[in-house]
Phi, psi and omega in degrees: 000135170302347188265331168278339196267359170275319208248348194308337189256359196255338159285347179263286194324301183317318179270003175255296171274029195040065216202332194257164194236125147004079185313164170297149212257141159292136193244164189177140160260139171267133178282126143244178194336313202249038162098305184320175173190135197250119182303150178212114154312079206260134167267165197298168181308301232291308183291339163292301140346282200282282190355287205291338169313319195284350206243285186296342160290288160352315160285336183273316157325328195260292194356290190299000206262299177335095189309169189275008188238045159240147155221351200286130150084005203248143149328107181070005183227215206136155188282329157313292216307320171296349184265351195248346200263297184316319165315281174336303127329353200276341171267340214290152185253113174240055161255000000 
């Protein structure tokens, strides 16, 4: 990404100093089936790279604290894993 090659050190410095400010979202309207429109904010690619970097750091820090049966918003977890776990234990009795 040419922008990051040119401005990467400035970006990292701003993040480390706490002065980084995300860019404004691009606001577009999406037509819906009922004829109305709904707003959608699209973030800049550089901001998405920063968000993903923050997510990777925080995920590594917090992942071990989650319950073994907590599936929402976790890497390699979610509805399919939750369903598999449920099917494997559907005959267990909790009464």
